[in-house]
CSV table of C-alpha atoms and ligand atoms in Angstrom, one decimal:
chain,number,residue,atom,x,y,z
A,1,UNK,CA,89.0,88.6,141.2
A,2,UNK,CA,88.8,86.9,137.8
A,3,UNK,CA,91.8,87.3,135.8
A,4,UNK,CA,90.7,88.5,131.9
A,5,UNK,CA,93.7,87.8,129.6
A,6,UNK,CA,93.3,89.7,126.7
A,7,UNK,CA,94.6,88.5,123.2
A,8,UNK,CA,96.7,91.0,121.0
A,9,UNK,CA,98.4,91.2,117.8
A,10,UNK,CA,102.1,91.8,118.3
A,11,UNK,CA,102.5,95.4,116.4
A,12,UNK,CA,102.8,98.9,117.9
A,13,UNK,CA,99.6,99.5,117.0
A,14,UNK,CA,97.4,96.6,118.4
A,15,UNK,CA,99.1,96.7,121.7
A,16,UNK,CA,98.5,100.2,122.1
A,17,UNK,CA,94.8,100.0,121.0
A,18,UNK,CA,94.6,97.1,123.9
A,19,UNK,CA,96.1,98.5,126.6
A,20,UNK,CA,94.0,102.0,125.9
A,21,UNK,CA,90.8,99.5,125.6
A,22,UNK,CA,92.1,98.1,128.7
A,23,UNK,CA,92.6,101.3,130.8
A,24,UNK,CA,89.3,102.6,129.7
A,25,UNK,CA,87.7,99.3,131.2
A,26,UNK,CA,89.0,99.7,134.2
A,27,UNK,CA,87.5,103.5,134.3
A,28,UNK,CA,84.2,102.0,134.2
A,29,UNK,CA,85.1,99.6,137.4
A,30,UNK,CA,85.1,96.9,135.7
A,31,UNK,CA,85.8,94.1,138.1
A,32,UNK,CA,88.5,92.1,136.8
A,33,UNK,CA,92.1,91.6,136.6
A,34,UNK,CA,94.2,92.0,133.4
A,35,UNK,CA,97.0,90.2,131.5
A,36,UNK,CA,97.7,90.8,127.7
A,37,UNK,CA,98.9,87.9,125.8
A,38,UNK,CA,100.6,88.6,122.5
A,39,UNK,CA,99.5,86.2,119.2
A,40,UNK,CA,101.3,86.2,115.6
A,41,UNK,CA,99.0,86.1,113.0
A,42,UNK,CA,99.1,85.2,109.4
A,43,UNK,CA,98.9,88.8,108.1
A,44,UNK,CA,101.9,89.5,110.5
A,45,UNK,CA,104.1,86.6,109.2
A,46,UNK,CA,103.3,87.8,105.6
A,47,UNK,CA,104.8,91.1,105.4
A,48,UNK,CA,106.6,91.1,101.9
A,49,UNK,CA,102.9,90.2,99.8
A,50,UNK,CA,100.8,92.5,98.7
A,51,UNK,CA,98.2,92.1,101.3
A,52,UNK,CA,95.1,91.8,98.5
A,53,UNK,CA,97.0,89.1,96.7
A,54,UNK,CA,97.1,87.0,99.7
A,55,UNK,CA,93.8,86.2,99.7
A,56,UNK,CA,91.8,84.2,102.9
A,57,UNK,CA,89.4,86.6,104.8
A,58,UNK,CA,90.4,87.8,108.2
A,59,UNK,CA,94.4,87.6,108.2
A,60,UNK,CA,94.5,89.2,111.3
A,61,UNK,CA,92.0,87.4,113.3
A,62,UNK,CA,92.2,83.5,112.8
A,63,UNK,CA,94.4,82.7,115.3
A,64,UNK,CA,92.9,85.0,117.5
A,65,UNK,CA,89.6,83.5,117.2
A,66,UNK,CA,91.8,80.2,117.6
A,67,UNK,CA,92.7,81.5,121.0
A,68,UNK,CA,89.1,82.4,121.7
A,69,UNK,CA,87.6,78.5,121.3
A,70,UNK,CA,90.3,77.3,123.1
A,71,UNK,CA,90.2,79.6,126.1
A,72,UNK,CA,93.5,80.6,126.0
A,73,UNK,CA,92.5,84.5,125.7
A,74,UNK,CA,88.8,85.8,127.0
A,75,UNK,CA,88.8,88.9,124.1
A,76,UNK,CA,90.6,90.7,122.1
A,77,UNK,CA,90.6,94.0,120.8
A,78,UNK,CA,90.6,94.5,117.0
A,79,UNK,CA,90.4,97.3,113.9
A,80,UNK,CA,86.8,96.9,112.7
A,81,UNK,CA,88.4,97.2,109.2
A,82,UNK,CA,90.7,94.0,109.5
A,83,UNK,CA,87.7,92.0,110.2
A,84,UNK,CA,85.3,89.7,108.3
A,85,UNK,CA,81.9,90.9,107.8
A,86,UNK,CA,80.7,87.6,108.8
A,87,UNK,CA,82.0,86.1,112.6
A,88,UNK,CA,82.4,82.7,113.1
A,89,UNK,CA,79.2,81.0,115.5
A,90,UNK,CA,79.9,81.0,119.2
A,91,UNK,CA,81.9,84.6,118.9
A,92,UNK,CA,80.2,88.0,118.7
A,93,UNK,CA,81.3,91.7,119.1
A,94,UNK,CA,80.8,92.2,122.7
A,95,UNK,CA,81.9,96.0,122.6
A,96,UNK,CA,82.2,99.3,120.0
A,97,UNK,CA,83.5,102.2,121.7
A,98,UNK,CA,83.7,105.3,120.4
A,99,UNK,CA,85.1,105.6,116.9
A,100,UNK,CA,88.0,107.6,116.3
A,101,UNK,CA,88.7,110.2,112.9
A,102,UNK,CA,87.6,107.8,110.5
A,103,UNK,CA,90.0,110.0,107.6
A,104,UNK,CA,92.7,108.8,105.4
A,105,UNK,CA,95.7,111.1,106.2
A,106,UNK,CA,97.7,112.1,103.2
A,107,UNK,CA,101.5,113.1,104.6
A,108,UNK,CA,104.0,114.2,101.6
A,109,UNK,CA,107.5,115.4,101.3
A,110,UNK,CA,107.4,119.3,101.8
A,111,UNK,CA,104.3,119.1,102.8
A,112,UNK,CA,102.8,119.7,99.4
A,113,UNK,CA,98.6,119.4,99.6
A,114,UNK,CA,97.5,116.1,97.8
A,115,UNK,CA,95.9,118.3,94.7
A,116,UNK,CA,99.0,120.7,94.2
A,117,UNK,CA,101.4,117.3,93.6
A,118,UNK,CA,103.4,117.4,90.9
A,119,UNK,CA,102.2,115.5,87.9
A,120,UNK,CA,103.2,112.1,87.4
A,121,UNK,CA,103.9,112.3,91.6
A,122,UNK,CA,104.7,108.4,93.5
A,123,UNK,CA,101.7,107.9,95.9
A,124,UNK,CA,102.7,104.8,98.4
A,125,UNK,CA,99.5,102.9,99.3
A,126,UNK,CA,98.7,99.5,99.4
A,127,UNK,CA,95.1,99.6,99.4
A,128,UNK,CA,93.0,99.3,96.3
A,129,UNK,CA,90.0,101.5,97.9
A,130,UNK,CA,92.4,104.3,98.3
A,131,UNK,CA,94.1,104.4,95.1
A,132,UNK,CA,91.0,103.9,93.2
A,133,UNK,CA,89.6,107.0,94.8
A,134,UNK,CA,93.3,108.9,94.6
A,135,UNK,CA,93.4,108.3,90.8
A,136,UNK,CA,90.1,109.3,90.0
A,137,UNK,CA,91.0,112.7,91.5
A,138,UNK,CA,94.4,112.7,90.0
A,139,UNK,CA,95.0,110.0,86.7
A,140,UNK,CA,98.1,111.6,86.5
A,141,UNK,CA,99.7,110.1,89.9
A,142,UNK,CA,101.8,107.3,90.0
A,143,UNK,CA,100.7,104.4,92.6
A,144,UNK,CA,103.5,102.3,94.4
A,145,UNK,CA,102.6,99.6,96.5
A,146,UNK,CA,103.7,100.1,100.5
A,147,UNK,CA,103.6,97.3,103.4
A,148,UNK,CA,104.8,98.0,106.8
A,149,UNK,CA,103.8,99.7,110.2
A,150,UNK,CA,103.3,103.2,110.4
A,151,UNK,CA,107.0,103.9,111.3
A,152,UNK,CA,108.7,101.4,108.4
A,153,UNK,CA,106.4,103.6,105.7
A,154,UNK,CA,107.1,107.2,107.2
A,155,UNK,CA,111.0,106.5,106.7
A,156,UNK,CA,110.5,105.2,103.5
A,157,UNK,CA,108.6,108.3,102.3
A,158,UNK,CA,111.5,110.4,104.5
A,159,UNK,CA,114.0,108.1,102.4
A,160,UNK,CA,112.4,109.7,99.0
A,161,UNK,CA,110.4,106.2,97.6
A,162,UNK,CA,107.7,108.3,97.5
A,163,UNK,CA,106.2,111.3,97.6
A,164,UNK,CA,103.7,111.1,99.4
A,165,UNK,CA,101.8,108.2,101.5
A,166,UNK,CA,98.5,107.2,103.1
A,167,UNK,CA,97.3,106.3,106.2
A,168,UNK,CA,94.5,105.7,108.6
A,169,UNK,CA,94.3,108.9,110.6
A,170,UNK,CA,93.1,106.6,113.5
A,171,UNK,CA,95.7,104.9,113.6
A,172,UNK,CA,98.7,108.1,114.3
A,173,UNK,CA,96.3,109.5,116.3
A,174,UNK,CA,95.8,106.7,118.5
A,175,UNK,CA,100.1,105.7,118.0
A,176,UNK,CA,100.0,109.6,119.4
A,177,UNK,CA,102.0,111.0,116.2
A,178,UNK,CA,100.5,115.0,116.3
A,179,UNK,CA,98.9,116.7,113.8
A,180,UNK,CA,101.5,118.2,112.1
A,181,UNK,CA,103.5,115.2,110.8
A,182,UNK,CA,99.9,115.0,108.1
A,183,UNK,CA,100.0,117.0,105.4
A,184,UNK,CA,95.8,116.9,104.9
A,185,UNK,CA,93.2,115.0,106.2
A,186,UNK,CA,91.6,114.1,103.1
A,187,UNK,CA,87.6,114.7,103.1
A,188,UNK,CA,85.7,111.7,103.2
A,189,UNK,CA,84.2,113.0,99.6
A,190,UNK,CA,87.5,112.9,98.2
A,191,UNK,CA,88.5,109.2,99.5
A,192,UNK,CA,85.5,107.5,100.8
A,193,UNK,CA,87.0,105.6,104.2
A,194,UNK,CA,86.9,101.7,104.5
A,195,UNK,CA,84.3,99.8,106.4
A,196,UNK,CA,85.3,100.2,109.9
A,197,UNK,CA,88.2,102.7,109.6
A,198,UNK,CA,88.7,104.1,113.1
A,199,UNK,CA,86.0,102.0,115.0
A,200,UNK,CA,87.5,99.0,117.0
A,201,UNK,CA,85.5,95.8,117.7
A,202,UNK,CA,86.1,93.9,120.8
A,203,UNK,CA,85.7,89.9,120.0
A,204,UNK,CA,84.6,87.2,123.0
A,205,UNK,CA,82.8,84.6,123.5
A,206,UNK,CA,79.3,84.9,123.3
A,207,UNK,CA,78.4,82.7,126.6
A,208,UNK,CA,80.7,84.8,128.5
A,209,UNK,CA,77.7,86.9,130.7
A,210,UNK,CA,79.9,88.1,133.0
A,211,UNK,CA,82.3,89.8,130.7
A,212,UNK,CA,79.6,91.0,128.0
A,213,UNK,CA,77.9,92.8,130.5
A,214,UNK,CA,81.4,94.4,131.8
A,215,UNK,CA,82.2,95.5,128.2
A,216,UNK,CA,78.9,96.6,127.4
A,217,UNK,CA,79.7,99.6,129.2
A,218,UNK,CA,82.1,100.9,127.0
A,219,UNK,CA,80.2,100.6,123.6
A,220,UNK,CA,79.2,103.8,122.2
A,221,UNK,CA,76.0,103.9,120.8
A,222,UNK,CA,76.7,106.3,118.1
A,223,UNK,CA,79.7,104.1,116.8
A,224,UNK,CA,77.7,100.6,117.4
A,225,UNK,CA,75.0,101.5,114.8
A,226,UNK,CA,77.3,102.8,111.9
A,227,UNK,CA,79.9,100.0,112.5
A,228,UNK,CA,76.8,97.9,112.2
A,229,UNK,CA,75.8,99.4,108.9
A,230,UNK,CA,78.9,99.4,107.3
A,231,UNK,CA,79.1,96.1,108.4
A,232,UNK,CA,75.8,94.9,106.8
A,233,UNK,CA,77.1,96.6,103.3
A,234,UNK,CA,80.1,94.6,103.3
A,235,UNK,CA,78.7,91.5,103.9
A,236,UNK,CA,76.1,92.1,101.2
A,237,UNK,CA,78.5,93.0,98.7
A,238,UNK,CA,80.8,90.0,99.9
A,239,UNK,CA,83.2,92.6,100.1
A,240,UNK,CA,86.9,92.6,102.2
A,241,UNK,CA,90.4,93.9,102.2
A,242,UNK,CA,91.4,92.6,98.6
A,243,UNK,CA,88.7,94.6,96.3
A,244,UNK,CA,88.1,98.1,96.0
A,245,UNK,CA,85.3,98.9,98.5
A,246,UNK,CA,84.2,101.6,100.8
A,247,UNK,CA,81.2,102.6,102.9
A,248,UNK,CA,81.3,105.4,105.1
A,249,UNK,CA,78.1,105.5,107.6
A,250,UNK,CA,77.3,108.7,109.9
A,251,UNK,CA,74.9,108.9,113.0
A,252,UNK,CA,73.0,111.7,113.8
A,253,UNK,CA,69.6,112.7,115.7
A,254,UNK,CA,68.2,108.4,115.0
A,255,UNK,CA,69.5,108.4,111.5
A,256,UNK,CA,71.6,106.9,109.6
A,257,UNK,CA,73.6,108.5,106.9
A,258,UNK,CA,75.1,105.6,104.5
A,259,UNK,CA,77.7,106.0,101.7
A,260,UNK,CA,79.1,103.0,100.0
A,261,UNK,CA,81.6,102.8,96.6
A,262,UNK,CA,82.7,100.2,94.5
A,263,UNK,CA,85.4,101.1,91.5
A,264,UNK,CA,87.5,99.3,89.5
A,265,UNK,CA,91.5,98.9,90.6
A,266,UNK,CA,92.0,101.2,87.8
A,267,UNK,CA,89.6,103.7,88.5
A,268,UNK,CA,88.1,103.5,85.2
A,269,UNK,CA,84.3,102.8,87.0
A,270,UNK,CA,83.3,104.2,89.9
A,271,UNK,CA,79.6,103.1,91.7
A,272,UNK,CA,78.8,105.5,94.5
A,273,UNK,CA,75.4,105.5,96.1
A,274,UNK,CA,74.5,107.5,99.6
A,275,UNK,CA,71.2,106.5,101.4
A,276,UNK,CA,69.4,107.5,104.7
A,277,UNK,CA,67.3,105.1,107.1
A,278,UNK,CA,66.5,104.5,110.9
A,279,UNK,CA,67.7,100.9,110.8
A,280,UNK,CA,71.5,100.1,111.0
A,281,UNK,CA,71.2,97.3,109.0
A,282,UNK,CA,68.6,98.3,106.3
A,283,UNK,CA,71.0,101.5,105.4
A,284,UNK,CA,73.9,99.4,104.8
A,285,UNK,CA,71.7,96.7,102.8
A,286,UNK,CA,69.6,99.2,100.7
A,287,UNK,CA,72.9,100.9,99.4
A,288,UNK,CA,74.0,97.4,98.6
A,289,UNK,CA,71.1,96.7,96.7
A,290,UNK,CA,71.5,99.6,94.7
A,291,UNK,CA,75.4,99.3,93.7
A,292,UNK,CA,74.2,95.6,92.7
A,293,UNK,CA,71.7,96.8,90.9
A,294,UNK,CA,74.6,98.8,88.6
A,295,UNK,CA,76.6,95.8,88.0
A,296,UNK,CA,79.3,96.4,91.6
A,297,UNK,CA,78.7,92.7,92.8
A,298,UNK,CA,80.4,91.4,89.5
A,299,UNK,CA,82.4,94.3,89.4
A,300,UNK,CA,83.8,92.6,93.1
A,301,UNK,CA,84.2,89.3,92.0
A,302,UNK,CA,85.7,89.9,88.9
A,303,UNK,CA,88.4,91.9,90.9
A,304,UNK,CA,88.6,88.9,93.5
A,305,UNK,CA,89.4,86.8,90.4
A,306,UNK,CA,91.8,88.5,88.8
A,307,UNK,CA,93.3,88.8,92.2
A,308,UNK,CA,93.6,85.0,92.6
A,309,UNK,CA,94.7,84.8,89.1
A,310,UNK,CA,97.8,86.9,89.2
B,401,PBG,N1,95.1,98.0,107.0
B,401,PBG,C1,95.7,97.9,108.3
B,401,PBG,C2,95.1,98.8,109.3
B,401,PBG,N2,94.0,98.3,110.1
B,401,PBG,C3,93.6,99.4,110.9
B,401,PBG,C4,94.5,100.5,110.6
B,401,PBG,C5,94.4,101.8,111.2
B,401,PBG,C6,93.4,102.0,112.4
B,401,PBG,C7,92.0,102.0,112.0
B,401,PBG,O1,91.6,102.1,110.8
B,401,PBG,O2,91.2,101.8,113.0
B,401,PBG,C8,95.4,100.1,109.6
B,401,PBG,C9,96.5,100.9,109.1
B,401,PBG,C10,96.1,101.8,107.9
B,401,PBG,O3,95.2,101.5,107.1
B,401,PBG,O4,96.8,102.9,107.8
């Protein structure tokens, strides 16, 4: 029996995400043997940055892909948000399954709902898409930078940095935290979610028959074509982790319901268009064309330059 070693990031959270992926295979009867092989990537060694002053697409995936030319792993399962719109020739996304609660989670001290905080509140977040959105809903907040697994940044709001903090409600669902440790699942009106938030992407080779055609049993088609149009709007807008961005696609009877948002760090511009279409691809492309259109490309790379700048 061929023996698949599978590729993982080192954190609580990717090895969980693999070895769930991993089980689920297996469900299918999936003919192979399994071995998970742990890899430290760059956005793992950095810990101390601010993640969209690092700059570099793809932090968490380079050395993965590394291990993918050079055989060393066969795939590797990863966040659809932490990777670049654009894979590198000879690798493809062999696998979608089925997307989990796609929400930011808002968790606060006392358990106090993210509209009733207290004026001038501390909001920990480290991602510019989610205090864009948070401060255009509440200017008064206060916005405090936050790195660190899901654990380090619970203790730090239990420790009283903050007030309140954000996460992806994928990922304590999938780390098995229950409900009640959230406070609110915020609407996806309120916070538009990132590109990929909840969906994960399995990455092989793509002259690897044998295994494509294993995994292709575990995509979901449902979570394929919006990954794909979110997917197709961030690589239009040349967007990534380091600029406020978010697009937010639903699935439903054949079509394709397509948000995407641009804003500045500050929240002082906001460009938020919706569209509808059959085609994965053309949704994500048409709302790109229309944020463009407004002036959210330049918008984007002035951000990615100040970015660089500072
Ligand atoms: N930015 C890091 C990251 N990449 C994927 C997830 C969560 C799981 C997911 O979105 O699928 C997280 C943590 C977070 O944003 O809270």
């Amino acid at each position: 029996m061929r023996k698949i070693i599978v590729g993982s990031r080192r954190s609580k959270l990717a090895l969980t995400q693999t070895n769930w992926f991993i089980e689920e295979l297996k469900k299918t009867g999936a003919p192979f043997e399994f071995e998970v092989k742990e890899i430290v990537t760059k956005g793992d060694r950095i810990l101390d940055v601010q993640l969209s002053k690092v700059g570099g697409k793809g932090l968490f995936v380079k050395e993965i892909e590394q291990a993918l030319f050079d055989q060393e792993i066969d795939f590797a399962v990863h966040s659809m948000k932490d990777m670049p719109a654009v894979l590198p020739e000879g690798l493809v996304i062999g696998c979608i399954p089925k997307r989990e609660d796609a929400r930011d989670a808002f968790i606060s001290k006392n358990h106090v709902k993210f509209m009733d905080l207290p004026a001038g509140a501390v909001v920990g977040t480290s991602s510019l898409r989610r205090s864009a959105q948070l401060l255009k809903a509440r200017p008064d907040l206060t916005i405090k930078w936050i790195r660190g697994n899901v654990d380090t940044r619970l203790a730090k709001l239990e420790a009283g940095e903050y007030d309140a903090i954000i996460l992806a409600a994928a990922g304590l669902k999938r780390l098995g935290w229950s409900d009640d440790v959230v406070t609110e699942y915020l609407s996806t009106d309120l916070c538009v979610p990132a590109v990929g938030q909840g969906s994960l992407g399995i990455e092989c080779r793509a002259d690897d028959a044998e295994l494509l055609a294993a995994l292709a049993k575990m995509t979901d088609q449902a979570t394929w074509e919006t990954a794909h149009a979110e997917r197709a709007f961030l690589a239009a807008m040349d967007g990534g982790c380091q600029v406020p961005i978010a697009g937010y696609a639903t699935y439903e009877a054949g079509q394709l319901h397509f948000e995407g948002l641009v804003a500045a760090p500050d929240a002082s511009v906001f460009y938020h268009e919706k569209a509808t279409h059959t085609d994965a691809k053309t949704v994500g492309e048409v709302v790109a064309k229309q944020l463009t259109e407004q002036g959210a490309y330049e918008l984007i790379q002035k951000v990615k330059a100040e970015q660089n700048e500072q």
